[in-house]
PDB file of C-alpha atoms in Angstrom:
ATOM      1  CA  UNK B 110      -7.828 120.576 -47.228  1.00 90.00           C
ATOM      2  CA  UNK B 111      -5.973 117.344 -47.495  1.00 88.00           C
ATOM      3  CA  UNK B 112      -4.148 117.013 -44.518  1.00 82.00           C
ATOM      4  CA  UNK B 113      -1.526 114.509 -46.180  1.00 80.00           C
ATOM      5  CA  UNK B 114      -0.720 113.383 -49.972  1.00 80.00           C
ATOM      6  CA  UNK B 115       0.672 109.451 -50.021  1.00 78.00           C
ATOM      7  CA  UNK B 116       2.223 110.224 -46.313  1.00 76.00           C
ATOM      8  CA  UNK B 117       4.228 107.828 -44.778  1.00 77.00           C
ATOM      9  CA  UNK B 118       6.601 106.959 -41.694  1.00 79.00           C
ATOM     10  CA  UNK B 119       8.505 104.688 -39.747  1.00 80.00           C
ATOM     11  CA  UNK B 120       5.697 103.713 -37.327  1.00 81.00           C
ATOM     12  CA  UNK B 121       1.711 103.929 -37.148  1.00 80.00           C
ATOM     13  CA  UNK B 122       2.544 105.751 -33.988  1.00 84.00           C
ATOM     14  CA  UNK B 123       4.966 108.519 -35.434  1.00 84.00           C
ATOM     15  CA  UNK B 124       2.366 108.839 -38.052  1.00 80.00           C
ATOM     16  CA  UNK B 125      -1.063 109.292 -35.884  1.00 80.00           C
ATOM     17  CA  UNK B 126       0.966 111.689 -33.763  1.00 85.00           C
ATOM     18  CA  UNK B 127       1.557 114.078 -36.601  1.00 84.00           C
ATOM     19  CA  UNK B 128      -1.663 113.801 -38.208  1.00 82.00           C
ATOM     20  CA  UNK B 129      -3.139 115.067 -34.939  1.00 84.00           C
ATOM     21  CA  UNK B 130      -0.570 117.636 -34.331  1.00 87.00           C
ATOM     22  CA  UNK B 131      -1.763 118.884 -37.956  1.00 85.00           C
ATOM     23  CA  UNK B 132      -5.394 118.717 -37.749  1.00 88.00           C
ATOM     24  CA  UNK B 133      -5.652 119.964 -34.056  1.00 90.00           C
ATOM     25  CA  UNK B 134      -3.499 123.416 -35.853  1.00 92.00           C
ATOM     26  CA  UNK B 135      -5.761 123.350 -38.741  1.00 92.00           C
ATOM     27  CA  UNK B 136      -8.789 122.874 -36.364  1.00 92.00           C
ATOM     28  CA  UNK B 137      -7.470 125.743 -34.627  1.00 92.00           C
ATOM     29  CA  UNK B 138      -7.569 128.275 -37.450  1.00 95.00           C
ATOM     30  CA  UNK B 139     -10.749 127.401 -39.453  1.00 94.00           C
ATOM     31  CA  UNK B 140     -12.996 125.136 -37.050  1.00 93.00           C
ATOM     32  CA  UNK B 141     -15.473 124.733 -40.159  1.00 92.00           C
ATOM     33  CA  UNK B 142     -12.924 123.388 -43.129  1.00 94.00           C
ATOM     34  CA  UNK B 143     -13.912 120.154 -44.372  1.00 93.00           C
ATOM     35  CA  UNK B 144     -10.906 117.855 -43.990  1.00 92.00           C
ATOM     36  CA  UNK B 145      -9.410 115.189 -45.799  1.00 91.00           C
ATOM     37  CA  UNK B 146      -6.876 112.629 -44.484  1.00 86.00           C
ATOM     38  CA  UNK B 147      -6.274 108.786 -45.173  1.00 89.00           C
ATOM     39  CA  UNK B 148      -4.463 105.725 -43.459  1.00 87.00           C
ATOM     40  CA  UNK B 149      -0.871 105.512 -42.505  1.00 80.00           C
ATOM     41  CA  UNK B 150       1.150 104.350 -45.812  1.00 81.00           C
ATOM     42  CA  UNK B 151       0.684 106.045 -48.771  1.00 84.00           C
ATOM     43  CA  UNK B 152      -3.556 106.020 -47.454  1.00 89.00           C
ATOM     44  CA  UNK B 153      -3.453 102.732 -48.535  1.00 90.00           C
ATOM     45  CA  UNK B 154      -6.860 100.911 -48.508  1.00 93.00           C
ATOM     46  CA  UNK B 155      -5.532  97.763 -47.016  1.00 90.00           C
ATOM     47  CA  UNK B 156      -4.403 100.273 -43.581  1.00 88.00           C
ATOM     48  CA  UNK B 157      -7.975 101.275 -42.894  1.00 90.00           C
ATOM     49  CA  UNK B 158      -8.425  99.787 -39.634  1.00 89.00           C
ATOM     50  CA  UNK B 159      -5.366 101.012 -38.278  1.00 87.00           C
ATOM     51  CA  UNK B 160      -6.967 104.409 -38.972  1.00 86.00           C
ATOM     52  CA  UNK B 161      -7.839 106.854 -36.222  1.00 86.00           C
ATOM     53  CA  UNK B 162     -10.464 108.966 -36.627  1.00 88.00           C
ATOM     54  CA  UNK B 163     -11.178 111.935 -34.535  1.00 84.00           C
ATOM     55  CA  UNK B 164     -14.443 112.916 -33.436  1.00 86.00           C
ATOM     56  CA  UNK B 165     -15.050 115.788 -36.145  1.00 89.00           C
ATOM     57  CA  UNK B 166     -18.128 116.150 -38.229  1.00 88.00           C
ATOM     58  CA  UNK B 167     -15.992 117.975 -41.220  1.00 92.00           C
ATOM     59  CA  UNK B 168     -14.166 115.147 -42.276  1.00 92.00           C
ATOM     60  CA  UNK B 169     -13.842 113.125 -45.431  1.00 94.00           C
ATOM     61  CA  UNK B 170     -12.086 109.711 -45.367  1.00 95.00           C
ATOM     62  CA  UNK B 171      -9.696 109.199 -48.905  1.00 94.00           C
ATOM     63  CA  UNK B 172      -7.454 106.721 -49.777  1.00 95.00           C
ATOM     64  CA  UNK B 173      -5.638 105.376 -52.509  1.00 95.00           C
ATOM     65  CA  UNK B 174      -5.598 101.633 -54.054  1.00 96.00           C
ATOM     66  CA  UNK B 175      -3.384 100.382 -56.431  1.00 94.00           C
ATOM     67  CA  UNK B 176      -4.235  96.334 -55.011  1.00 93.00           C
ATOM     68  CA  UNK B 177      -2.303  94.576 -57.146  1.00 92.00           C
ATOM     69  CA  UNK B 178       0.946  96.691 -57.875  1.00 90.00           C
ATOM     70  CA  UNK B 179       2.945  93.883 -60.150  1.00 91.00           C
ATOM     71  CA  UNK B 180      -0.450  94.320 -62.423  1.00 93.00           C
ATOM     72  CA  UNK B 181      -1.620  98.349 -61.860  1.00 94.00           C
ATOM     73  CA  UNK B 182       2.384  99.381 -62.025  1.00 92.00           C
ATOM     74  CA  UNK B 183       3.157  97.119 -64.611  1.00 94.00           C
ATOM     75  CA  UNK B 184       6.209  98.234 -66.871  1.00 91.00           C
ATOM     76  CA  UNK B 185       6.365 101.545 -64.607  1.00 89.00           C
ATOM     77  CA  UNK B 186      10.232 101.290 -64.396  1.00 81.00           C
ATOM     78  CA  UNK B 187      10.056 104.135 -61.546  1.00 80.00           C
ATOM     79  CA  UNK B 188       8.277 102.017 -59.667  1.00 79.00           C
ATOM     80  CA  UNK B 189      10.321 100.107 -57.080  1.00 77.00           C
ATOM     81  CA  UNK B 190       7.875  97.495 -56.245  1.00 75.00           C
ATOM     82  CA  UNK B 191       7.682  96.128 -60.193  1.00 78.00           C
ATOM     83  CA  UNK B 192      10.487  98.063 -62.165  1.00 79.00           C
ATOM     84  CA  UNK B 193      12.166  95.601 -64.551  1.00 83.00           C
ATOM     85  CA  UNK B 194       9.067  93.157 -64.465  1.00 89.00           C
ATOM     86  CA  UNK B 195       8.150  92.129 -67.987  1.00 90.00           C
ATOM     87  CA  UNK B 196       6.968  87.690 -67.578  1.00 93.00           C
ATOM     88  CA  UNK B 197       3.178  87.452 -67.501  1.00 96.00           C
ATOM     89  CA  UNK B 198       0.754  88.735 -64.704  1.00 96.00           C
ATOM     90  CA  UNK B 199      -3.101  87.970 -64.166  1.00 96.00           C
ATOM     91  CA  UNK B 200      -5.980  89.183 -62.397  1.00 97.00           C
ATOM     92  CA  UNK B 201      -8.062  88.059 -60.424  1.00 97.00           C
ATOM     93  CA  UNK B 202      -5.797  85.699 -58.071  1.00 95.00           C
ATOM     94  CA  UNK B 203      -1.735  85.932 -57.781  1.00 93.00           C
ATOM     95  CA  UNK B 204      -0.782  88.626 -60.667  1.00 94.00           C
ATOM     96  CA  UNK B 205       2.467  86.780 -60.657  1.00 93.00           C
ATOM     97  CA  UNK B 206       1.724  83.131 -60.767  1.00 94.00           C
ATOM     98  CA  UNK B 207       4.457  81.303 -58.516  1.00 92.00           C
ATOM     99  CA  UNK B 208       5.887  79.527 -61.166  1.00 94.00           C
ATOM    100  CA  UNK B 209       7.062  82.811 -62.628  1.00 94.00           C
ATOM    101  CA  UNK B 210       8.289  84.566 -59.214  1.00 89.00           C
ATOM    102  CA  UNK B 211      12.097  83.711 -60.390  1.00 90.00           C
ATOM    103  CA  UNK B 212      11.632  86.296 -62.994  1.00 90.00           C
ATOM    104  CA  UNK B 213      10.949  88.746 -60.640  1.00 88.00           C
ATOM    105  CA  UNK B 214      14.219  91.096 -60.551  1.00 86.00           C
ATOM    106  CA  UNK B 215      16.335  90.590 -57.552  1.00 84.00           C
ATOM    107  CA  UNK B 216      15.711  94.366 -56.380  1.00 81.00           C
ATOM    108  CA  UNK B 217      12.425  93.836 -56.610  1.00 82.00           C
ATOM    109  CA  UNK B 218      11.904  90.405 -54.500  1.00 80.00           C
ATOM    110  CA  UNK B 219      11.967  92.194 -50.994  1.00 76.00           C
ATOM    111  CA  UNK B 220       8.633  94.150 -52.334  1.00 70.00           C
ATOM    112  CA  UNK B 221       7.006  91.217 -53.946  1.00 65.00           C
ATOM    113  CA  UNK B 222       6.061  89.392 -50.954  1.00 66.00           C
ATOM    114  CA  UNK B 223       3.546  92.059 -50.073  1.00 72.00           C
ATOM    115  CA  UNK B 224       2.607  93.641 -53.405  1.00 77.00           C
ATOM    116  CA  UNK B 225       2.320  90.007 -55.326  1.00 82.00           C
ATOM    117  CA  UNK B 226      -0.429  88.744 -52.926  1.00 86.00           C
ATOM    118  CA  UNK B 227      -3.558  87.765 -54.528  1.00 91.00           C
ATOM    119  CA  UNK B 228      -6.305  89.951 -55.156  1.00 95.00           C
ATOM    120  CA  UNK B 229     -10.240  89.446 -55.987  1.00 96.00           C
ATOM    121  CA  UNK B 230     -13.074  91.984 -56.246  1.00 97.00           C
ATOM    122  CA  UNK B 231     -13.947  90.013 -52.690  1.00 97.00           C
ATOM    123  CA  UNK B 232     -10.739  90.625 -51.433  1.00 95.00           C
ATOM    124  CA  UNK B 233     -11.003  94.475 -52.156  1.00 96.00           C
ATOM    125  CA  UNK B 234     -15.435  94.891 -50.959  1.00 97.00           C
ATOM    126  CA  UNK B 235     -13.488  93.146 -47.815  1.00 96.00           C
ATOM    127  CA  UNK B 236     -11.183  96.225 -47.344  1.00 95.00           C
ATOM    128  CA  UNK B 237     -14.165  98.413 -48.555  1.00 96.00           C
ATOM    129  CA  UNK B 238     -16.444  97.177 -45.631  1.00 96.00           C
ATOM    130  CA  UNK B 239     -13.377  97.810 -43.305  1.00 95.00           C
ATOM    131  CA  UNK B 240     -13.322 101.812 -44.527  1.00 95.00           C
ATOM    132  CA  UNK B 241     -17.230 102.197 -44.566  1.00 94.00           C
ATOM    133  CA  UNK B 242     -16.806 100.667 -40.751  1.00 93.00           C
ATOM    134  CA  UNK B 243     -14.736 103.488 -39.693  1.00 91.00           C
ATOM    135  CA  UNK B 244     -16.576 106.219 -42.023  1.00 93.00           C
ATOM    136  CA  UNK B 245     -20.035 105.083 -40.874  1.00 90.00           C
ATOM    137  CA  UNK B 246     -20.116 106.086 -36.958  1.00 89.00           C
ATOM    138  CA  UNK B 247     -19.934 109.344 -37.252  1.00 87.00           C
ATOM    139  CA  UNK B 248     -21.300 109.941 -41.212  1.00 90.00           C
ATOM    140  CA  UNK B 249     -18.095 110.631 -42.754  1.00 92.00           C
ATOM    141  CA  UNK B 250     -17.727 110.415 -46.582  1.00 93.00           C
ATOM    142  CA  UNK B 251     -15.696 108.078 -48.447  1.00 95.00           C
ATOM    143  CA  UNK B 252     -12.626 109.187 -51.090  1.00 96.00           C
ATOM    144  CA  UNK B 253     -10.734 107.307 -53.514  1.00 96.00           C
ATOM    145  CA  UNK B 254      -8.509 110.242 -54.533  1.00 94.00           C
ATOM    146  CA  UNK B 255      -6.326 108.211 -56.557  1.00 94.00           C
ATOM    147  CA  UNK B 256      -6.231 104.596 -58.326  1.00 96.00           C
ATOM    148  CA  UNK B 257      -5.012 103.348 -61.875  1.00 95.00           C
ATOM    149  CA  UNK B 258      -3.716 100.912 -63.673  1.00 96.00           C
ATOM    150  CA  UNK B 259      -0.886 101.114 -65.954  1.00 95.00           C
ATOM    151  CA  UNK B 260      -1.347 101.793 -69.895  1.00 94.00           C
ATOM    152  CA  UNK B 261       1.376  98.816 -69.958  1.00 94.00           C
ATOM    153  CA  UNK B 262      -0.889  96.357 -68.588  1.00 95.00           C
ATOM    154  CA  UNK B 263      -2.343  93.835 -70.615  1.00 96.00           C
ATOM    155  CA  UNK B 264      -5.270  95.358 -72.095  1.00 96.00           C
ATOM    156  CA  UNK B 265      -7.874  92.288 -71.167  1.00 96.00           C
ATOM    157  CA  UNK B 266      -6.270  92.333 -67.382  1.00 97.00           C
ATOM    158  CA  UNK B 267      -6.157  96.297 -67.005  1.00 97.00           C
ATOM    159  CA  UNK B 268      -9.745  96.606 -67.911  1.00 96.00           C
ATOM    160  CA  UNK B 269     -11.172  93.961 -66.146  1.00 96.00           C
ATOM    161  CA  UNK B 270      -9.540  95.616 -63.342  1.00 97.00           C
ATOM    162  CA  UNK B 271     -10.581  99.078 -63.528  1.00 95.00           C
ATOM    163  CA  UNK B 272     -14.188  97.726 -64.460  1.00 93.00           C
ATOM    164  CA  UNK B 273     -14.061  95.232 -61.134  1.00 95.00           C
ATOM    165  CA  UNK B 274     -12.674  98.879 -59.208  1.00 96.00           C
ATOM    166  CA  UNK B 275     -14.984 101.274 -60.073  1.00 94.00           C
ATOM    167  CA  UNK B 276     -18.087  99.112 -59.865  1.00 92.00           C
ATOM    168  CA  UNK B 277     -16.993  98.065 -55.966  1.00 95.00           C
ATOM    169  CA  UNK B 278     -16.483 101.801 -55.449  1.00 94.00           C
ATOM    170  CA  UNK B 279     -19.851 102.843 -57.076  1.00 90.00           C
ATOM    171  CA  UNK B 280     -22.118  99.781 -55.352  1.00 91.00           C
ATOM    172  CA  UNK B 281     -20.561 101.418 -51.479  1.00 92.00           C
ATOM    173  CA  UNK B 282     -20.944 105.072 -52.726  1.00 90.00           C
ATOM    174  CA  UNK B 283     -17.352 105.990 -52.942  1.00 94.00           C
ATOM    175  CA  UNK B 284     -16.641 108.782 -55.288  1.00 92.00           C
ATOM    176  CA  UNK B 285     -13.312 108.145 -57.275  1.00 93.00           C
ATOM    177  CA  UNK B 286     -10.713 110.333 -59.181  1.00 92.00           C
ATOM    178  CA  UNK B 287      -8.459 107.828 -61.497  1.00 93.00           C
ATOM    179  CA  UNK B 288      -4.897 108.255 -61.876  1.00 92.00           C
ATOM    180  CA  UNK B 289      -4.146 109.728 -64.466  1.00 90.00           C
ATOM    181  CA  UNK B 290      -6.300 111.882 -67.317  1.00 91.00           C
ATOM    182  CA  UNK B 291      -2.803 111.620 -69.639  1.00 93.00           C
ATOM    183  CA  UNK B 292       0.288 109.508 -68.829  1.00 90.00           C
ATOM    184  CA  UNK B 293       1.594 106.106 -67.807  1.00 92.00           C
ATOM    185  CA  UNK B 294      -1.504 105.286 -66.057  1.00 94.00           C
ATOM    186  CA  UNK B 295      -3.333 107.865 -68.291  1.00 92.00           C
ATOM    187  CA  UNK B 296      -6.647 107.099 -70.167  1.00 94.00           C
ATOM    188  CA  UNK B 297      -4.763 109.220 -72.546  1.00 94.00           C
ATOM    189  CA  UNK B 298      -1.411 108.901 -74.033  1.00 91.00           C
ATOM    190  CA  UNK B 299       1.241 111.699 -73.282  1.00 89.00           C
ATOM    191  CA  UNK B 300       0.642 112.193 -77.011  1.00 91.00           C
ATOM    192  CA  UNK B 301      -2.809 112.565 -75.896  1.00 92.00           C
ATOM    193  CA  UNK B 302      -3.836 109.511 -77.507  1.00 93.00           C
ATOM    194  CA  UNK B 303      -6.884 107.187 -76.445  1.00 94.00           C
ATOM    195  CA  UNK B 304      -6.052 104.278 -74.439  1.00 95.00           C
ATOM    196  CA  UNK B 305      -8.383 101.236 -74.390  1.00 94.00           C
ATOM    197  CA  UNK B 306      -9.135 101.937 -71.243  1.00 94.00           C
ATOM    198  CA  UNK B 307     -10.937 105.318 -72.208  1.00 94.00           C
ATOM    199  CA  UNK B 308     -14.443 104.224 -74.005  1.00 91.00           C
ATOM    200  CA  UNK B 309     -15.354 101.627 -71.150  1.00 86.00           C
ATOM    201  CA  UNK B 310     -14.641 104.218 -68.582  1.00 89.00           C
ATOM    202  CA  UNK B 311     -16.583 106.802 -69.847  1.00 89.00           C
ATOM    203  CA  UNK B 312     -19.088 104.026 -70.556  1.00 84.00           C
ATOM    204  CA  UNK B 313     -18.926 103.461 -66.849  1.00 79.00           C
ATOM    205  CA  UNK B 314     -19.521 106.700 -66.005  1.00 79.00           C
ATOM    206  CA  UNK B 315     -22.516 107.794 -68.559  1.00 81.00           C
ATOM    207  CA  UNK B 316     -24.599 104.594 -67.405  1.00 71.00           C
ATOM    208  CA  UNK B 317     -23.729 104.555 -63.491  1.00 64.00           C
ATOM    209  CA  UNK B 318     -25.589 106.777 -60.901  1.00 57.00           C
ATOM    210  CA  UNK B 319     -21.640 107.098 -59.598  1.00 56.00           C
ATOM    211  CA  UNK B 320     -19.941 109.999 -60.621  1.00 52.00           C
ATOM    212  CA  UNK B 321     -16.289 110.809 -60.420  1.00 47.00           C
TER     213      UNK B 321
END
């Protein structure tokens, strides 16, 4: 069971107590159930070490990453942390280069200060080593249950990306489940189309010892 899908509250405190208040009932019902759960914030990667794990052997460790959003969510107009963001982005380094932060709309701004921060396959085997820290002690798998990057995204930036991802996740033994098959973030159109992004992912996955 997943205990949680992209949970989030007011305080890391509000949000440990009901995670234990959940697994303890769970626990309670079917003591052998392998259990998922992932950091306070939408299981962010970048909250791993404010993670609490109990002391269960039937646990798996998941989380999501989407490190940068301004790139992975770009032209996602739902999004609230890059909706109406159409100047130029990069990757690796600041996806919006400070010289173009004025185009940033002003609904937007409060996000970017966190979601425009710079990001580097360094930066994210950083946050990896952080998550195989807390995993490790007591031999609990790793999880990416969700990552992407948006069909919107300039092709050259989205694939480097995705290629940077899933190579950091397959070199620490993290299995991965991309988000999504067909869509925005889809390796697929919704008119089930091939994306760019398709024949270097399943490229990925026929050569790598990694599987998804």
């Amino acid at each position: 069971y997943d205990l949680f899908n992209a949970a989030r509250a007011p305080s890391i405190e509000q949000s440990h107590r009901v995670i234990d208040q959940r697994f303890l009932h769970v626990r309670g019902l079917e003591p052998q159930r392998t259990l998922m759960f992932g950091p306070y914030w939408y299981c962010a990667l970048f909250q791993f070490d404010l993670l609490n794990v109990p002391d269960d052997p039937n646990l798996i460790l998941l989380f999501h990453f989407y490190m940068p959003t301004m790139l992975t969510h770009y032209g996602i107009q739902r999004s609230i942390t890059s909706a109406g963001y159409n100047g130029p982005v990069h990757y690796p380094g600041d996806p919006v280069a400070p010289k173009d932060v004025h185009l940033i709309p002003e609904q937007v701004k409060r996000y970017a200060v966190h979601w425009n921060e710079p990001v580097t396959p360094e930066k994210i085997a950083a946050h990896l080593a952080i998550a195989r820290g807390k995993a490790r002690p007591q031999g609990h798998r790793l999880y990416c249950s969700e990552f992407g990057c948006s069909r919107f995204a300039p092709v050259p930036l989205r694939l480097a990306w995705l290629r940077d991802v899933i190579g950091l996740f397959c070199a620490n033994d993290v299995p991965w489940c991309i988000w999504d098959y067909r869509g925005n973030f889809g390796l697929l159109t919704p008119d089930n189309q091939p994306t760019d992004a398709l024949p270097p992912v399943l490229e990925f996955v026929a050569r790598s010892s990694c599987r998804s």
